[in-house]
Protein backbone atom coordinates (compact mmCIF):
# COMPACT_ATOMS: atom_id res chain seq x y z
CA MET A 1 -4.36 -12.52 5.18
CA SER A 2 -4.62 -11.65 1.44
CA ILE A 3 -2.74 -8.51 0.23
CA ASN A 4 -4.56 -6.32 -1.71
CA PHE A 5 -2.79 -4.17 -4.50
CA ILE A 6 -3.70 -1.92 -7.74
CA ASP A 7 -1.92 -2.50 -10.52
CA VAL A 8 -0.95 1.15 -13.29
CA PHE A 9 0.12 -0.11 -16.46
CA ALA A 10 -1.49 -2.38 -16.29
CA GLY A 11 -1.56 -3.33 -19.90
CA CYS A 12 -3.37 -6.29 -20.49
CA GLY A 13 -3.06 -7.70 -16.84
CA GLY A 14 -0.30 -10.10 -16.41
CA LEU A 15 1.31 -8.65 -13.99
CA SER A 16 -3.01 -8.50 -12.42
CA LEU A 17 -3.92 -11.38 -13.03
CA GLY A 18 -0.18 -13.38 -11.34
CA LEU A 19 -1.04 -11.37 -8.27
CA SER A 20 -4.65 -12.92 -8.25
CA GLU A 21 -3.14 -16.53 -8.74
CA ALA A 22 -1.18 -16.22 -6.47
CA GLY A 23 -3.98 -15.33 -4.05
CA CYS A 24 -3.69 -11.36 -3.90
CA ASN A 25 -6.97 -9.68 -4.46
CA GLY A 26 -6.72 -6.98 -6.90
CA VAL A 27 -8.13 -3.78 -6.00
CA PHE A 28 -7.87 -1.38 -9.44
CA ALA A 29 -5.59 -0.81 -12.35
CA ILE A 30 -4.87 1.21 -14.64
CA GLU A 31 -4.22 1.58 -18.24
CA LYS A 32 -3.58 4.21 -20.72
CA SER A 33 -4.68 2.04 -23.66
CA PRO A 34 -8.48 0.50 -24.57
CA LEU A 35 -7.94 -2.65 -25.96
CA ALA A 36 -5.51 -3.49 -23.37
CA PHE A 37 -7.61 -2.14 -20.69
CA GLU A 38 -10.65 -3.95 -22.54
CA THR A 39 -8.54 -7.63 -22.63
CA LEU A 40 -8.17 -7.20 -18.62
CA LYS A 41 -11.04 -5.89 -17.84
CA HIS A 42 -12.87 -8.95 -19.53
CA ASN A 43 -11.08 -11.72 -18.28
CA LEU A 44 -10.05 -9.38 -14.15
CA VAL A 45 -13.36 -7.23 -13.98
CA ASP A 46 -15.88 -9.39 -15.67
CA GLY A 47 -14.13 -12.68 -15.72
CA ALA A 48 -15.54 -15.94 -13.37
CA ARG A 49 -12.33 -16.48 -12.06
CA HIS A 50 -10.88 -12.96 -10.55
CA LYS A 51 -12.32 -9.89 -10.05
CA PHE A 52 -10.90 -6.98 -9.09
CA ALA A 53 -13.29 -5.09 -6.25
CA TRP A 54 -12.42 -1.99 -7.88
CA PRO A 55 -14.08 0.62 -6.01
CA ASP A 56 -16.91 3.42 -7.15
CA TRP A 57 -15.17 6.03 -7.18
CA LEU A 58 -13.12 5.03 -10.18
CA PRO A 59 -14.70 4.35 -13.64
CA LYS A 60 -13.99 1.25 -15.18
CA LYS A 61 -12.58 2.65 -18.18
CA ALA A 62 -8.48 3.08 -19.49
CA MET A 63 -7.08 6.08 -18.47
CA THR A 64 -3.41 7.61 -18.11
CA CYS A 65 -2.61 7.85 -14.64
CA GLU A 66 -1.97 11.41 -14.61
CA ASP A 67 -6.17 11.31 -14.81
CA LEU A 68 -6.18 9.77 -12.14
CA LEU A 69 -3.75 12.03 -10.25
CA GLU A 70 -6.14 14.47 -11.59
CA LYS A 71 -9.59 13.57 -11.10
CA HIS A 72 -9.52 10.82 -7.94
CA HIS A 73 -6.87 12.67 -5.81
CA SER A 74 -9.11 13.77 -2.61
CA ASP A 75 -10.89 9.67 -3.20
CA LEU A 76 -7.06 7.77 -2.72
CA SER A 77 -5.95 10.37 -0.06
CA SER A 78 -9.73 9.91 2.18
CA GLY A 79 -8.18 8.34 4.92
CA SER A 80 -10.62 5.67 3.03
CA PHE A 81 -8.34 4.43 0.99
CA LYS A 82 -5.78 1.56 1.98
CA VAL A 83 -3.62 -0.55 -0.13
CA ASP A 84 -1.19 -2.95 0.63
CA LEU A 85 0.66 -2.98 -2.28
CA ILE A 86 1.47 -0.47 -5.82
CA VAL A 87 2.38 -2.59 -8.98
CA GLY A 88 3.57 -1.90 -11.73
CA GLY A 89 6.25 0.07 -14.52
CA PRO A 90 5.97 2.68 -16.25
CA PRO A 91 6.48 1.92 -20.12
CA CYS A 92 9.95 1.68 -21.43
CA GLN A 93 10.05 3.54 -24.52
CA GLY A 94 12.86 5.63 -23.58
CA PHE A 95 14.66 3.58 -22.56
CA SER A 96 14.54 -0.61 -23.63
CA THR A 97 18.65 -1.75 -24.69
CA ALA A 98 17.23 -2.12 -27.84
CA GLY A 99 16.54 1.69 -28.66
CA LYS A 100 18.10 5.14 -27.80
CA ARG A 101 18.18 5.91 -23.54
CA ASN A 102 16.89 9.33 -23.21
CA PRO A 103 16.56 11.03 -20.07
CA ASP A 104 14.46 13.47 -21.45
CA ASP A 105 12.51 11.04 -23.19
CA PRO A 106 8.59 12.89 -22.67
CA ARG A 107 6.90 9.51 -21.55
CA ASN A 108 10.16 9.25 -19.35
CA ALA A 109 8.26 11.61 -17.03
CA MET A 110 4.88 9.05 -16.23
CA THR A 111 7.88 7.77 -13.26
CA GLU A 112 6.95 10.61 -12.39
CA GLU A 113 3.56 9.83 -11.82
CA TYR A 114 3.99 6.84 -10.76
CA LEU A 115 6.37 8.10 -7.74
CA ARG A 116 3.59 11.27 -7.02
CA LEU A 117 1.11 8.46 -6.47
CA ILE A 118 3.04 5.62 -4.37
CA LYS A 119 4.08 8.84 -1.31
CA ILE A 120 0.11 9.52 -1.67
CA ILE A 121 -0.98 5.58 -0.99
CA ALA A 122 1.74 5.02 0.94
CA PRO A 123 1.56 1.06 0.76
CA GLN A 124 3.18 -1.20 2.07
CA PHE A 125 4.93 -2.37 -0.72
CA ILE A 126 6.40 -1.90 -4.29
CA ALA A 127 6.52 -3.56 -7.05
CA ILE A 128 8.31 -2.44 -10.50
CA GLU A 129 9.31 -4.13 -13.29
CA ASN A 130 10.68 -3.26 -16.28
CA VAL A 131 13.67 -3.53 -18.87
CA SER A 132 16.60 -4.76 -18.43
CA GLY A 133 17.74 -1.64 -19.76
CA TYR A 134 16.41 0.11 -16.62
CA ASN A 135 19.30 0.87 -15.39
CA MET A 136 21.83 1.32 -18.23
CA HIS A 137 23.11 4.35 -18.10
CA PHE A 138 22.55 7.17 -19.86
CA LYS A 139 25.28 8.96 -21.53
CA ASN A 140 23.76 12.53 -22.12
CA SER A 141 20.83 14.39 -21.17
CA LYS A 142 19.51 18.07 -22.37
CA SER A 143 18.84 19.17 -18.41
CA LYS A 144 20.86 22.65 -17.98
CA ASN A 145 18.95 22.04 -14.06
CA GLU A 146 20.19 19.37 -12.69
CA ALA A 147 23.08 16.04 -14.06
CA PRO A 148 21.23 13.92 -14.88
CA PRO A 149 20.29 11.08 -12.95
CA ALA A 150 22.70 7.29 -13.39
CA SER A 151 19.16 5.71 -14.77
CA TYR A 152 16.18 5.11 -13.94
CA ALA A 153 16.60 2.28 -11.57
CA ASP A 154 18.79 4.45 -9.47
CA TYR A 155 16.85 7.95 -9.93
CA ILE A 156 13.36 6.28 -8.78
CA SER A 157 14.90 3.73 -6.02
CA ALA A 158 16.98 7.27 -4.79
CA LYS A 159 13.45 8.72 -4.63
CA LEU A 160 12.07 6.00 -2.33
CA GLU A 161 14.20 5.28 -0.01
CA ALA A 162 13.27 8.93 0.46
CA LEU A 163 9.79 8.01 0.86
CA GLY A 164 10.83 5.03 3.55
CA TYR A 165 11.13 1.78 2.24
CA ASP A 166 13.49 -0.03 2.45
CA VAL A 167 15.28 -0.74 -1.57
CA SER A 168 16.13 -3.80 -3.21
CA ARG A 169 16.54 -4.74 -6.89
CA GLY A 170 18.21 -6.15 -9.58
CA LEU A 171 18.46 -7.72 -12.73
CA ILE A 172 15.23 -12.04 -13.90
CA ASN A 173 15.54 -14.25 -16.05
CA CYS A 174 11.83 -15.13 -16.32
CA SER A 175 13.07 -18.56 -17.37
CA ASP A 176 14.85 -18.55 -14.41
CA PHE A 177 10.50 -19.33 -12.60
CA GLY A 178 8.55 -22.10 -14.76
CA VAL A 179 8.26 -18.84 -18.64
CA PRO A 180 9.16 -21.00 -21.57
CA GLN A 181 11.56 -17.54 -22.64
CA ASN A 182 15.07 -15.45 -22.07
CA ARG A 183 13.08 -12.60 -21.17
CA VAL A 184 15.95 -10.69 -19.25
CA ARG A 185 13.43 -8.40 -16.20
CA TYR A 186 15.04 -5.62 -14.43
CA ILE A 187 12.94 -5.76 -10.45
CA ILE A 188 12.84 -3.85 -7.63
CA LEU A 189 11.33 -5.43 -4.33
CA CYS A 190 10.55 -2.36 -1.32
CA SER A 191 8.63 -2.93 2.00
CA LYS A 192 8.19 0.04 4.03
CA LYS A 193 11.88 0.33 6.22
CA GLU A 194 11.25 -0.64 10.52
CA ARG A 195 12.76 1.44 12.86
CA ASP A 196 16.44 -0.55 14.10
CA LYS A 197 15.84 -3.53 11.48
CA GLU A 198 17.86 -5.36 9.14
CA PRO A 199 17.48 -3.31 5.99
CA ASN A 200 14.59 -6.45 4.41
CA ASN A 201 16.17 -7.46 1.11
CA LEU A 202 12.81 -8.72 -0.66
CA PHE A 203 14.97 -9.62 -4.18
CA ASP A 204 16.92 -12.24 -2.99
CA LYS A 205 14.03 -13.32 -0.94
CA LEU A 206 12.63 -13.69 -4.59
CA THR A 207 15.57 -15.16 -6.18
CA SER A 208 15.81 -17.69 -2.95
CA ARG A 209 12.80 -19.45 -3.86
CA LYS A 210 12.69 -20.05 -7.05
CA LYS A 211 12.23 -23.67 -6.60
CA GLU A 212 9.99 -23.83 -3.54
CA PHE A 213 7.83 -21.37 -6.19
CA LEU A 214 8.42 -23.82 -8.80
CA LYS A 215 7.33 -27.14 -7.10
CA SER A 216 3.63 -25.22 -5.55
CA CYS A 217 3.42 -24.68 -9.25
CA GLY A 218 4.28 -28.70 -10.74
CA LEU A 219 6.34 -28.07 -12.24
CA PRO A 220 10.25 -29.20 -13.28
CA THR A 221 13.17 -27.67 -10.97
CA ASN A 222 16.21 -28.77 -12.78
CA ARG A 223 16.12 -27.67 -15.74
CA LYS A 224 13.86 -24.06 -17.76
CA ILE A 225 10.53 -25.16 -19.74
CA THR A 226 11.12 -25.75 -23.31
CA VAL A 227 8.55 -24.64 -26.47
CA SER A 228 7.86 -28.08 -27.32
CA GLU A 229 6.38 -28.05 -24.29
CA ALA A 230 4.37 -25.18 -24.45
CA ILE A 231 3.58 -24.89 -28.13
CA SER A 232 3.55 -28.19 -29.38
CA ASP A 233 -0.74 -29.77 -29.01
CA LEU A 234 -0.81 -26.10 -30.92
CA CYS A 235 0.90 -27.82 -34.20
CA THR A 236 -0.99 -27.80 -37.53
CA PHE A 237 1.05 -29.96 -39.63
CA GLY A 238 -1.83 -33.39 -40.09
CA LYS A 239 -4.03 -31.48 -38.37
CA PRO A 240 -8.04 -30.19 -39.25
CA LEU A 241 -8.24 -26.00 -39.88
CA ILE A 242 -11.59 -24.11 -38.98
CA GLN A 243 -12.32 -20.44 -39.77
CA ASN A 244 -10.96 -17.89 -37.88
CA ARG A 245 -13.71 -17.61 -34.60
CA ASP A 246 -12.10 -14.53 -33.57
CA SER A 247 -11.40 -11.42 -35.66
CA GLY A 248 -14.88 -11.08 -37.44
CA GLN A 249 -12.63 -11.55 -40.60
CA SER A 250 -13.48 -14.91 -42.74
CA ASN A 251 -10.50 -14.91 -44.95
CA PHE A 252 -8.39 -16.42 -41.36
CA GLN A 253 -8.17 -19.76 -40.73
CA GLU A 254 -6.61 -21.39 -37.29
CA LEU A 255 -6.28 -24.82 -35.65
CA LEU A 256 -9.51 -27.04 -34.65
CA TYR A 257 -7.68 -27.79 -31.36
CA LYS A 258 -7.75 -30.57 -29.17
CA VAL A 259 -6.55 -31.53 -25.37
CA PRO A 260 -3.30 -33.57 -25.39
CA THR A 261 -4.33 -37.14 -24.11
CA ASP A 262 -0.03 -36.27 -23.06
CA LYS A 263 0.32 -33.10 -21.47
CA SER A 264 3.73 -32.37 -19.64
CA SER A 265 3.52 -30.63 -16.31
CA TYR A 266 3.79 -26.94 -18.21
CA LEU A 267 0.77 -27.60 -20.04
CA LYS A 268 -1.01 -29.18 -17.34
CA LEU A 269 -1.02 -25.60 -15.93
CA MET A 270 -2.21 -23.81 -18.27
CA ARG A 271 -4.85 -25.77 -19.35
CA LYS A 272 -6.13 -26.51 -16.03
CA GLY A 273 -10.13 -24.89 -15.68
CA CYS A 274 -10.71 -25.07 -19.11
CA GLY A 275 -11.21 -28.87 -19.84
CA THR A 276 -11.84 -29.42 -23.31
CA ILE A 277 -12.98 -25.47 -24.35
CA PRO A 278 -10.10 -24.67 -26.86
CA PRO A 279 -8.07 -21.51 -26.36
CA ASN A 280 -9.29 -18.26 -28.32
CA SER A 281 -6.29 -16.44 -29.97
CA LEU A 282 -5.32 -18.94 -32.11
CA ARG A 283 -5.90 -17.44 -35.59
CA LEU A 284 -3.00 -18.35 -38.04
CA ALA A 285 -1.19 -16.17 -40.56
CA ASN A 286 -2.25 -15.65 -44.78
CA HIS A 287 1.10 -15.88 -45.75
CA LYS A 288 1.03 -15.87 -49.07
CA PRO A 289 3.81 -18.12 -51.34
CA LYS A 290 6.38 -16.15 -51.44
CA THR A 291 6.29 -15.17 -47.25
CA VAL A 292 6.32 -18.81 -46.60
CA GLU A 293 9.65 -19.99 -49.32
CA TYR A 294 11.38 -17.75 -47.12
CA PHE A 295 10.47 -18.59 -43.66
CA ARG A 296 11.95 -21.92 -45.05
CA LEU A 297 14.21 -20.23 -45.91
CA VAL A 298 14.84 -19.65 -43.23
CA GLN A 299 14.37 -22.13 -41.21
CA SER A 300 17.51 -24.29 -43.23
CA ILE A 301 20.24 -21.34 -42.62
CA CYS A 302 19.34 -20.85 -38.99
CA ARG A 303 20.58 -22.23 -35.83
CA PRO A 304 17.20 -23.17 -33.98
CA GLY A 305 16.70 -20.52 -30.68
CA PHE A 306 19.72 -17.81 -32.43
CA SER A 307 19.15 -15.17 -33.65
CA MET A 308 19.88 -14.49 -37.46
CA ASN A 309 24.02 -13.29 -37.49
CA ILE A 310 25.25 -11.64 -41.12
CA GLU A 311 26.24 -13.88 -43.17
CA GLN A 312 22.91 -15.88 -42.24
CA ARG A 313 20.51 -12.41 -42.59
CA LYS A 314 23.48 -12.28 -46.52
CA LEU A 315 21.82 -14.91 -47.47
CA ALA A 316 17.42 -15.15 -46.41
CA GLY A 317 18.04 -12.10 -48.56
CA THR A 318 16.86 -9.30 -45.10
CA LEU A 319 18.40 -6.72 -43.18
CA LYS A 320 16.33 -7.21 -40.15
CA HIS A 321 18.09 -8.36 -37.57
CA SER A 322 15.80 -9.67 -35.05
CA THR A 323 14.31 -13.33 -36.06
CA THR A 324 14.95 -15.85 -34.28
CA VAL A 325 13.25 -18.98 -35.33
CA LEU A 326 12.55 -21.74 -32.38
CA SER A 327 14.62 -24.72 -31.13
CA PRO A 328 11.32 -27.55 -29.31
CA SER A 329 14.06 -27.33 -27.27
CA LEU A 330 14.97 -24.76 -25.58
CA PRO A 331 13.14 -22.01 -24.28
CA ALA A 332 12.45 -18.69 -26.13
CA PRO A 333 13.86 -15.62 -27.35
CA THR A 334 11.95 -13.00 -25.40
CA VAL A 335 8.57 -11.98 -27.39
CA THR A 336 7.62 -8.58 -28.76
CA THR A 337 5.76 -6.69 -30.17
CA LEU A 338 6.66 -8.65 -33.38
CA PRO A 339 5.00 -11.11 -34.50
CA ASP A 340 7.36 -11.68 -37.63
CA ASP A 341 11.06 -11.77 -34.89
CA ILE A 342 10.07 -16.02 -33.65
CA VAL A 343 9.85 -17.72 -36.93
CA HIS A 344 7.65 -21.51 -35.32
CA TYR A 345 10.22 -24.82 -34.94
CA SER A 346 8.34 -26.51 -37.75
CA GLU A 347 6.20 -24.78 -39.53
CA PRO A 348 7.25 -22.06 -42.16
CA ARG A 349 5.15 -19.49 -40.59
CA ILE A 350 4.39 -17.15 -37.52
CA LEU A 351 3.99 -18.05 -34.37
CA THR A 352 -0.21 -17.35 -33.27
CA ALA A 353 -0.87 -14.75 -30.95
CA ARG A 354 -1.77 -17.92 -28.14
CA GLU A 355 1.30 -19.34 -29.09
CA ASN A 356 2.71 -15.79 -28.12
CA ALA A 357 1.00 -16.30 -25.21
CA ARG A 358 2.01 -19.70 -23.87
CA LEU A 359 5.13 -18.39 -24.19
CA GLN A 360 4.32 -15.22 -21.28
CA SER A 361 3.24 -17.91 -19.61
CA PHE A 362 -0.86 -17.03 -20.37
CA PRO A 363 -2.61 -19.22 -19.33
CA ASP A 364 -5.92 -20.94 -21.45
CA TRP A 365 -8.70 -19.40 -19.96
CA PHE A 366 -7.37 -16.14 -19.68
CA GLU A 367 -8.55 -14.33 -23.43
CA PHE A 368 -7.37 -11.61 -25.48
CA ILE A 369 -9.71 -8.53 -27.26
CA GLY A 370 -9.37 -7.39 -29.93
CA LYS A 371 -7.56 -6.60 -33.53
CA TYR A 372 -4.47 -9.22 -34.06
CA THR A 373 -2.22 -6.81 -35.72
CA THR A 374 -2.53 -3.69 -36.44
CA GLY A 375 0.08 -0.98 -38.84
CA GLY A 376 1.43 2.24 -40.07
CA SER A 377 1.03 4.77 -38.15
CA ALA A 378 -1.89 3.64 -35.97
CA ARG A 379 1.83 1.09 -34.16
CA LYS A 380 2.50 4.18 -31.99
CA SER A 381 -1.60 4.80 -30.93
CA GLU A 382 -3.16 0.56 -31.59
CA CYS A 383 -2.09 -2.12 -29.30
CA PRO A 384 -3.55 -5.26 -30.82
CA ARG A 385 -3.15 -8.40 -29.09
CA TYR A 386 0.42 -9.89 -30.39
CA THR A 387 1.82 -5.90 -29.16
CA GLN A 388 -0.20 -6.38 -25.43
CA ILE A 389 1.19 -9.78 -24.63
CA GLY A 390 4.46 -9.06 -25.54
CA ASN A 391 3.99 -5.55 -23.56
CA ALA A 392 3.22 -8.82 -20.94
CA VAL A 393 4.65 -9.07 -17.55
CA PRO A 394 4.84 -13.28 -17.37
CA PRO A 395 1.73 -14.30 -14.85
CA LEU A 396 4.08 -15.90 -13.43
CA LEU A 397 7.22 -13.75 -12.29
CA ALA A 398 3.86 -11.82 -11.55
CA ARG A 399 3.04 -15.00 -9.76
CA ALA A 400 6.29 -15.72 -7.64
CA ILE A 401 6.12 -12.51 -7.16
CA GLY A 402 2.51 -12.43 -4.96
CA GLN A 403 3.20 -16.13 -2.81
CA LEU A 404 6.58 -13.61 -1.63
CA PHE A 405 4.18 -11.02 -0.77
CA GLN A 406 1.51 -12.77 1.13
CA GLU A 407 4.61 -14.51 2.83
CA GLU A 408 6.00 -10.99 3.68
CA VAL A 409 2.19 -9.89 5.09
CA LEU A 410 2.13 -13.04 7.33
CA LEU A 411 5.05 -12.22 8.57
CA LEU A 412 3.37 -8.44 9.59
CA ALA A 413 0.98 -10.14 11.13
CA ASN A 414 2.29 -11.81 13.25
CA LYS A 415 5.13 -10.02 14.64
């Protein structure tokens, strides 16, 4: 018996991919960015490995949760439409630790739309993934009618409990689930309350099954996956380069990829089912000589695996706070939407989009669509490849969550 799900605020499909790899069945996904939706559609709607069922009444195009609720309320609330699981995390710009937390940010109205959708569909299970700042307390609110919520996590948890759900939540480091990256996220997992039963603490179940999950993926259970295990086959020194094949721009190069004979357990997982086919999104940055020299300087003065401190920034002549040189023997720092946040451990360059995808645990068969980067005012509206990857839920974490829900469905079926 497989669980079926819908993914809201789906991005390029990291959460949907992981759930699908766990054997869950996608019904549809909602994402407002046309670029991110095209990547999701290419892999999980039109792709060969996993296919959303997708109802006839819903267009296969980018849309918002608000669009869904306004135009398809009757379809969602009809007795024939049933979904076991709703997943997703409302966009985090209004409450990330990377910036100020503003409870009055209009983008946070998306949380209300998410709650409305849950109320209409009433799924058995809910999963919410967001930044670690999701549970940090607000300091100020301009709202005059009511006291501000302590945090978004507290607010949404109280709403879900009022809708009849057992709610369990906490922080998770994705590196504990085989992702070669120290990415801390706030997870909320819910199941419908059962009368006269103890609350179902799904979060504790998820964290207690880490080793079992890693074994199921063929990954080591006694240590973290390192950067070298994830991306060393994508190094370019001493290897032939060719013209980039997927950006439509002839002035970029990429690695002529050859599958290594000696693969780490992580690389075996990423390359599963790919044969000798190279991954896409291998385009190398066209760094100017001055930029290459800057990255060499940064590599020479930085402690690998740690962000530059004040003295190192002065030596490098930069005001940028978050630059980190990778350590090949450690997990990566958090992959963000900014390509120049991370410098390669042995080459004076930023990472390729595919290297970032590997650090996020996207398998090599998953192809990213659209432009690589954007700039200026377009950053606010466009979602190019680096942004899609940096915003994604790591598929391996999503797979662990999917396996948990599959086990929960079996328990319910056997009662």
